[in-house]
Each structure stands twice: as C-alpha cells, then as structure tokens.
Short mmCIF file of N, CA, C and O in Angstrom, two decimals:
data_model
loop_
_atom_site.label_atom_id
_atom_site.label_comp_id
_atom_site.label_asym_id
_atom_site.label_seq_id
_atom_site.Cartn_x
_atom_site.Cartn_y
_atom_site.Cartn_z
N MET A 1 -3.19 75.63 -3.30
CA MET A 1 -2.59 76.61 -2.46
C MET A 1 -3.63 77.04 -1.43
O MET A 1 -4.79 77.21 -1.73
N ALA A 2 -3.16 77.21 -0.20
CA ALA A 2 -4.02 77.70 0.86
C ALA A 2 -3.37 78.92 1.48
O ALA A 2 -2.15 78.99 1.59
N VAL A 3 -4.16 79.90 1.85
CA VAL A 3 -3.63 81.10 2.48
C VAL A 3 -4.25 81.21 3.86
O VAL A 3 -5.46 81.10 4.01
N LYS A 4 -3.42 81.42 4.87
CA LYS A 4 -3.90 81.56 6.23
C LYS A 4 -3.19 82.73 6.88
O LYS A 4 -1.99 82.90 6.71
N THR A 5 -3.91 83.54 7.64
CA THR A 5 -3.30 84.58 8.44
C THR A 5 -3.03 83.98 9.81
O THR A 5 -3.94 83.47 10.46
N ILE A 6 -1.76 83.99 10.21
CA ILE A 6 -1.39 83.38 11.48
C ILE A 6 -0.89 84.44 12.44
O ILE A 6 -0.15 85.33 12.08
N PRO A 7 -1.31 84.35 13.72
CA PRO A 7 -0.80 85.28 14.72
C PRO A 7 0.49 84.74 15.32
O PRO A 7 0.73 83.54 15.33
N GLN A 8 1.32 85.63 15.83
CA GLN A 8 2.54 85.24 16.53
C GLN A 8 2.37 85.63 17.98
O GLN A 8 2.27 86.80 18.29
N ASP A 9 2.30 84.64 18.87
CA ASP A 9 2.24 85.02 20.27
C ASP A 9 3.66 85.27 20.76
O ASP A 9 4.62 84.75 20.24
N SER A 10 3.80 86.09 21.79
CA SER A 10 5.12 86.54 22.22
C SER A 10 5.95 85.42 22.82
O SER A 10 7.16 85.53 22.90
N ALA A 11 5.34 84.30 23.24
CA ALA A 11 6.09 83.21 23.84
C ALA A 11 6.73 82.29 22.80
O ALA A 11 7.63 81.53 23.12
N ALA A 12 6.27 82.35 21.59
CA ALA A 12 6.76 81.44 20.55
C ALA A 12 7.95 82.04 19.82
O ALA A 12 8.13 83.25 19.79
N SER A 13 8.73 81.18 19.20
CA SER A 13 9.86 81.63 18.38
C SER A 13 9.33 82.35 17.14
O SER A 13 8.36 81.91 16.54
N PRO A 14 9.97 83.44 16.73
CA PRO A 14 9.50 84.14 15.53
C PRO A 14 9.72 83.34 14.24
O PRO A 14 9.06 83.57 13.25
N ALA A 15 10.65 82.41 14.23
CA ALA A 15 10.87 81.57 13.06
C ALA A 15 10.05 80.30 13.25
O ALA A 15 10.27 79.54 14.17
N SER A 16 9.06 80.11 12.42
CA SER A 16 8.21 78.93 12.53
C SER A 16 7.68 78.56 11.16
O SER A 16 8.10 79.12 10.16
N GLY A 17 6.76 77.65 11.13
CA GLY A 17 6.20 77.23 9.85
C GLY A 17 4.72 76.98 9.97
O GLY A 17 4.17 76.88 11.06
N THR A 18 4.08 76.88 8.83
CA THR A 18 2.65 76.61 8.77
C THR A 18 2.42 75.37 7.94
O THR A 18 2.64 75.38 6.73
N PRO A 19 1.99 74.27 8.58
CA PRO A 19 1.71 73.05 7.82
C PRO A 19 0.30 73.05 7.23
O PRO A 19 -0.61 73.69 7.76
N GLY A 20 0.14 72.36 6.13
CA GLY A 20 -1.17 72.12 5.53
C GLY A 20 -1.38 70.61 5.48
O GLY A 20 -0.55 69.88 4.94
N TYR A 21 -2.45 70.14 6.07
CA TYR A 21 -2.78 68.72 6.10
C TYR A 21 -3.98 68.45 5.20
O TYR A 21 -4.81 69.33 4.98
N LEU A 22 -4.09 67.23 4.72
CA LEU A 22 -5.29 66.77 4.03
C LEU A 22 -5.93 65.67 4.87
O LEU A 22 -5.24 64.93 5.57
N ASP A 23 -7.25 65.58 4.80
CA ASP A 23 -7.95 64.41 5.32
C ASP A 23 -9.10 64.08 4.38
O ASP A 23 -9.46 64.87 3.52
N ARG A 24 -9.58 62.87 4.50
CA ARG A 24 -10.67 62.41 3.63
C ARG A 24 -11.51 61.42 4.41
O ARG A 24 -11.05 60.33 4.75
N ALA A 25 -12.74 61.80 4.70
CA ALA A 25 -13.68 60.89 5.36
C ALA A 25 -14.22 59.90 4.33
O ALA A 25 -14.34 60.23 3.15
N ASP A 26 -14.50 58.71 4.75
CA ASP A 26 -15.12 57.70 3.89
C ASP A 26 -14.30 57.39 2.64
O ASP A 26 -14.85 57.22 1.55
N SER A 27 -12.98 57.32 2.79
CA SER A 27 -12.12 57.00 1.66
C SER A 27 -12.25 55.51 1.31
O SER A 27 -12.40 54.67 2.20
N ALA A 28 -12.19 55.21 0.03
CA ALA A 28 -12.22 53.81 -0.42
C ALA A 28 -10.87 53.13 -0.22
O ALA A 28 -10.77 51.92 -0.31
N VAL A 29 -9.83 53.92 0.02
CA VAL A 29 -8.49 53.37 0.26
C VAL A 29 -8.07 53.68 1.69
O VAL A 29 -8.56 54.63 2.31
N GLU A 30 -7.18 52.86 2.23
CA GLU A 30 -6.71 53.06 3.59
C GLU A 30 -5.79 54.28 3.64
O GLU A 30 -4.81 54.36 2.90
N ARG A 31 -6.13 55.23 4.47
CA ARG A 31 -5.36 56.47 4.62
C ARG A 31 -5.22 56.78 6.10
O ARG A 31 -6.06 56.37 6.91
N PRO A 32 -4.22 57.59 6.47
CA PRO A 32 -4.16 58.07 7.85
C PRO A 32 -5.32 59.05 8.11
O PRO A 32 -5.97 59.53 7.17
N VAL A 33 -5.55 59.37 9.36
CA VAL A 33 -6.60 60.32 9.72
C VAL A 33 -6.36 61.65 9.02
O VAL A 33 -7.27 62.26 8.49
N ARG A 34 -5.11 62.12 9.02
CA ARG A 34 -4.70 63.30 8.25
C ARG A 34 -3.24 63.11 7.87
O ARG A 34 -2.50 62.41 8.56
N TRP A 35 -2.83 63.72 6.77
CA TRP A 35 -1.45 63.60 6.34
C TRP A 35 -0.92 64.96 5.90
O TRP A 35 -1.65 65.80 5.39
N LEU A 36 0.38 65.17 6.15
CA LEU A 36 1.02 66.43 5.79
C LEU A 36 1.09 66.53 4.28
O LEU A 36 1.61 65.65 3.61
N ALA A 37 0.55 67.62 3.73
CA ALA A 37 0.50 67.79 2.28
C ALA A 37 1.36 68.94 1.79
O ALA A 37 1.75 68.98 0.63
N GLY A 38 1.66 69.90 2.65
CA GLY A 38 2.46 71.05 2.27
C GLY A 38 2.89 71.82 3.50
O GLY A 38 2.41 71.57 4.61
N TYR A 39 3.80 72.77 3.30
CA TYR A 39 4.39 73.49 4.41
C TYR A 39 4.87 74.85 3.92
O TYR A 39 5.39 74.97 2.82
N ALA A 40 4.70 75.88 4.74
CA ALA A 40 5.22 77.21 4.42
C ALA A 40 6.03 77.71 5.60
O ALA A 40 5.55 77.68 6.74
N GLY A 41 7.26 78.15 5.35
CA GLY A 41 8.08 78.74 6.40
C GLY A 41 7.65 80.17 6.63
O GLY A 41 7.23 80.87 5.71
N THR A 42 7.72 80.61 7.87
CA THR A 42 7.36 81.99 8.21
C THR A 42 8.39 82.57 9.17
O THR A 42 9.10 81.84 9.85
N HIS A 43 8.47 83.86 9.23
CA HIS A 43 9.32 84.55 10.20
C HIS A 43 8.53 85.78 10.67
O HIS A 43 8.37 86.74 9.92
N LEU A 44 8.00 85.69 11.89
CA LEU A 44 7.12 86.74 12.40
C LEU A 44 7.76 87.47 13.57
O LEU A 44 8.43 86.87 14.41
N ALA A 45 7.52 88.77 13.63
CA ALA A 45 7.89 89.54 14.81
C ALA A 45 6.94 89.17 15.94
O ALA A 45 5.80 88.76 15.69
N PRO A 46 7.37 89.31 17.21
CA PRO A 46 6.45 89.03 18.32
C PRO A 46 5.16 89.84 18.17
O PRO A 46 5.18 91.01 17.82
N ALA A 47 4.04 89.19 18.40
CA ALA A 47 2.70 89.75 18.32
C ALA A 47 2.32 90.18 16.89
O ALA A 47 1.36 90.89 16.70
N GLY A 48 3.06 89.71 15.88
CA GLY A 48 2.75 90.05 14.49
C GLY A 48 1.82 89.04 13.86
O GLY A 48 1.54 87.98 14.42
N THR A 49 1.32 89.36 12.69
CA THR A 49 0.53 88.42 11.89
C THR A 49 1.05 88.45 10.47
O THR A 49 1.70 89.42 10.05
N GLU A 50 0.78 87.39 9.75
CA GLU A 50 1.24 87.28 8.37
C GLU A 50 0.32 86.33 7.62
O GLU A 50 -0.15 85.35 8.18
N SER A 51 0.07 86.62 6.36
CA SER A 51 -0.62 85.67 5.49
C SER A 51 0.43 84.82 4.80
O SER A 51 1.44 85.34 4.33
N VAL A 52 0.22 83.52 4.79
CA VAL A 52 1.17 82.61 4.17
C VAL A 52 0.47 81.79 3.11
O VAL A 52 -0.74 81.57 3.17
N GLU A 53 1.21 81.35 2.11
CA GLU A 53 0.71 80.45 1.08
C GLU A 53 1.32 79.07 1.31
O GLU A 53 2.54 78.95 1.39
N VAL A 54 0.46 78.08 1.43
CA VAL A 54 0.90 76.69 1.56
C VAL A 54 0.59 76.03 0.22
O VAL A 54 -0.57 75.89 -0.15
N HIS A 55 1.62 75.66 -0.52
CA HIS A 55 1.44 75.03 -1.82
C HIS A 55 1.26 73.52 -1.62
O HIS A 55 2.07 72.88 -0.96
N ILE A 56 0.19 72.99 -2.21
CA ILE A 56 -0.14 71.57 -2.10
C ILE A 56 0.05 70.93 -3.47
O ILE A 56 -0.69 71.24 -4.40
N PRO A 57 1.04 70.04 -3.63
CA PRO A 57 1.22 69.39 -4.94
C PRO A 57 0.08 68.40 -5.23
O PRO A 57 -0.51 67.83 -4.30
N ALA A 58 -0.23 68.20 -6.48
CA ALA A 58 -1.31 67.29 -6.88
C ALA A 58 -1.10 65.89 -6.32
O ALA A 58 -2.06 65.22 -5.91
N LYS A 59 0.14 65.43 -6.24
CA LYS A 59 0.42 64.08 -5.76
C LYS A 59 0.01 63.88 -4.30
O LYS A 59 -0.21 62.75 -3.86
N ALA A 60 -0.16 64.97 -3.54
CA ALA A 60 -0.60 64.85 -2.15
C ALA A 60 -2.00 64.24 -2.05
O ALA A 60 -2.37 63.69 -1.02
N PHE A 61 -2.79 64.34 -3.12
CA PHE A 61 -4.14 63.78 -3.15
C PHE A 61 -4.16 62.33 -3.62
O PHE A 61 -5.20 61.68 -3.60
N ALA A 62 -3.03 61.82 -4.08
CA ALA A 62 -2.97 60.50 -4.72
C ALA A 62 -2.59 59.40 -3.73
O ALA A 62 -2.10 59.65 -2.64
N HIS A 63 -2.83 58.18 -4.15
CA HIS A 63 -2.35 57.00 -3.45
C HIS A 63 -1.72 56.08 -4.50
O HIS A 63 -2.02 56.17 -5.69
N TYR A 64 -0.83 55.19 -4.03
CA TYR A 64 -0.11 54.32 -4.97
C TYR A 64 -0.74 52.94 -4.95
O TYR A 64 -0.85 52.30 -3.91
N ASP A 65 -1.15 52.46 -6.12
CA ASP A 65 -1.70 51.11 -6.28
C ASP A 65 -1.29 50.61 -7.65
O ASP A 65 -2.07 50.63 -8.59
N GLY A 66 0.00 50.23 -7.79
CA GLY A 66 0.54 49.81 -9.08
C GLY A 66 0.83 51.01 -9.98
O GLY A 66 1.23 50.87 -11.12
N GLY A 67 0.62 52.18 -9.50
CA GLY A 67 0.78 53.47 -10.17
C GLY A 67 0.01 54.50 -9.35
O GLY A 67 -0.79 54.15 -8.49
N TRP A 68 0.27 55.77 -9.58
CA TRP A 68 -0.41 56.81 -8.81
C TRP A 68 -1.86 56.92 -9.26
O TRP A 68 -2.14 57.06 -10.45
N GLN A 69 -2.78 56.82 -8.29
CA GLN A 69 -4.22 56.86 -8.54
C GLN A 69 -4.82 58.04 -7.76
O GLN A 69 -4.37 58.35 -6.66
N PHE A 70 -5.84 58.66 -8.33
CA PHE A 70 -6.54 59.75 -7.67
C PHE A 70 -7.97 59.31 -7.40
O PHE A 70 -8.69 58.92 -8.31
N GLU A 71 -8.36 59.36 -6.15
CA GLU A 71 -9.71 59.01 -5.74
C GLU A 71 -10.59 60.27 -5.84
O GLU A 71 -10.28 61.30 -5.24
N GLN A 72 -11.65 60.18 -6.60
CA GLN A 72 -12.55 61.32 -6.74
C GLN A 72 -13.35 61.53 -5.46
O GLN A 72 -13.60 60.59 -4.72
N GLY A 73 -13.73 62.77 -5.21
CA GLY A 73 -14.56 63.06 -4.05
C GLY A 73 -14.01 64.25 -3.27
O GLY A 73 -13.15 65.00 -3.75
N THR A 74 -14.50 64.41 -2.05
CA THR A 74 -14.19 65.57 -1.23
C THR A 74 -13.02 65.30 -0.29
O THR A 74 -13.03 64.32 0.45
N PHE A 75 -12.04 66.17 -0.35
CA PHE A 75 -10.93 66.19 0.59
C PHE A 75 -11.06 67.48 1.40
O PHE A 75 -11.63 68.46 0.93
N ARG A 76 -10.51 67.49 2.60
CA ARG A 76 -10.47 68.72 3.40
C ARG A 76 -9.01 69.13 3.57
O ARG A 76 -8.17 68.31 3.92
N LEU A 77 -8.74 70.39 3.32
CA LEU A 77 -7.43 70.97 3.56
C LEU A 77 -7.50 71.66 4.91
O LEU A 77 -8.39 72.47 5.16
N LEU A 78 -6.59 71.30 5.81
CA LEU A 78 -6.53 71.83 7.17
C LEU A 78 -5.25 72.62 7.33
O LEU A 78 -4.16 72.06 7.16
N VAL A 79 -5.35 73.89 7.63
CA VAL A 79 -4.17 74.75 7.75
C VAL A 79 -4.13 75.34 9.15
O VAL A 79 -5.12 75.90 9.63
N GLY A 80 -2.99 75.19 9.81
CA GLY A 80 -2.81 75.72 11.16
C GLY A 80 -1.35 75.74 11.53
O GLY A 80 -0.49 75.32 10.75
N ARG A 81 -1.03 76.22 12.72
CA ARG A 81 0.38 76.30 13.13
C ARG A 81 0.97 74.94 13.46
O ARG A 81 2.16 74.73 13.32
N HIS A 82 0.15 74.00 13.93
CA HIS A 82 0.60 72.63 14.21
C HIS A 82 -0.63 71.73 14.31
O HIS A 82 -1.76 72.21 14.29
N ALA A 83 -0.41 70.42 14.44
CA ALA A 83 -1.51 69.45 14.39
C ALA A 83 -2.54 69.65 15.49
O ALA A 83 -3.70 69.31 15.32
N ALA A 84 -2.15 70.22 16.64
CA ALA A 84 -3.08 70.44 17.74
C ALA A 84 -3.77 71.80 17.65
O ALA A 84 -4.60 72.13 18.48
N ASP A 85 -3.41 72.60 16.65
CA ASP A 85 -3.97 73.94 16.48
C ASP A 85 -5.41 73.85 15.97
O ASP A 85 -5.81 72.87 15.37
N GLY A 86 -6.18 74.91 16.19
CA GLY A 86 -7.49 75.01 15.55
C GLY A 86 -7.27 75.31 14.08
O GLY A 86 -6.64 76.30 13.73
N PHE A 87 -7.72 74.43 13.20
CA PHE A 87 -7.43 74.57 11.78
C PHE A 87 -8.42 75.49 11.07
O PHE A 87 -9.59 75.54 11.43
N GLN A 88 -7.96 76.15 10.03
CA GLN A 88 -8.84 76.73 9.03
C GLN A 88 -9.07 75.60 8.03
O GLN A 88 -8.12 74.90 7.65
N VAL A 89 -10.31 75.41 7.60
CA VAL A 89 -10.67 74.25 6.77
C VAL A 89 -11.22 74.71 5.43
O VAL A 89 -12.03 75.63 5.37
N LEU A 90 -10.75 74.06 4.37
CA LEU A 90 -11.25 74.31 3.03
C LEU A 90 -11.58 72.95 2.41
O LEU A 90 -10.73 72.06 2.39
N GLU A 91 -12.81 72.79 1.92
CA GLU A 91 -13.18 71.54 1.24
C GLU A 91 -12.81 71.65 -0.23
O GLU A 91 -13.05 72.68 -0.87
N ILE A 92 -12.21 70.58 -0.76
CA ILE A 92 -11.76 70.52 -2.15
C ILE A 92 -12.40 69.31 -2.81
O ILE A 92 -12.30 68.20 -2.28
N GLU A 93 -13.06 69.53 -3.92
CA GLU A 93 -13.70 68.43 -4.66
C GLU A 93 -12.76 67.99 -5.79
O GLU A 93 -12.43 68.78 -6.65
N LEU A 94 -12.34 66.73 -5.75
CA LEU A 94 -11.47 66.17 -6.78
C LEU A 94 -12.34 65.40 -7.76
O LEU A 94 -13.06 64.49 -7.38
N ARG A 95 -12.28 65.79 -9.04
CA ARG A 95 -13.11 65.15 -10.07
C ARG A 95 -12.28 64.36 -11.03
O ARG A 95 -11.20 64.60 -11.33
#
C-alpha cells in the first residue's frame, strides 16, 4: 500500500484517480520500463488535497515463467496523478 497526498488544481476534473507504478532497474527478466500495479479513485473539490491509499497486490511484483515467479531485489513504487507526473518514490526490497 502506498499513501500519497495529491493536490487538485482548479482546471482538472474533481473525479480522478491515482495510479501506482512499479519499476525495477537491472531486472534479470524482461520487463517494461514501468508497469501499472495499482490504482485509487479519488474525488476532490477544486483546490483540495487528499491522502489516498493505492493497494498493490503481491502478484504485481511477479512474472510468469511456467508459473508465477518472484525476483528478489529492489523494486521502486512510483505514485502520482499520471505517468508524466512527478512521482513520489518508495523503494521496496523483495526477499
């Protein structure tokens, strides 16, 4: 789970969402640069802020190779309003 406080600018729709992406540098398996791992819906008043929880299921860290496999090491959780947003970053160590 990731928690982010997001601002609502007055030009944006008050109904929006907060995606959580994962990335992994130096992965032993082929992965995209970042992948969508979770999402939280939000409803903000203009110029409001809110803390949201983005739930990330364990399978978001896995890859399929004849069965679900988990690669040990460091993943980064990126939380922001959209892929071009400045992300809040949390490093997660998978053991």
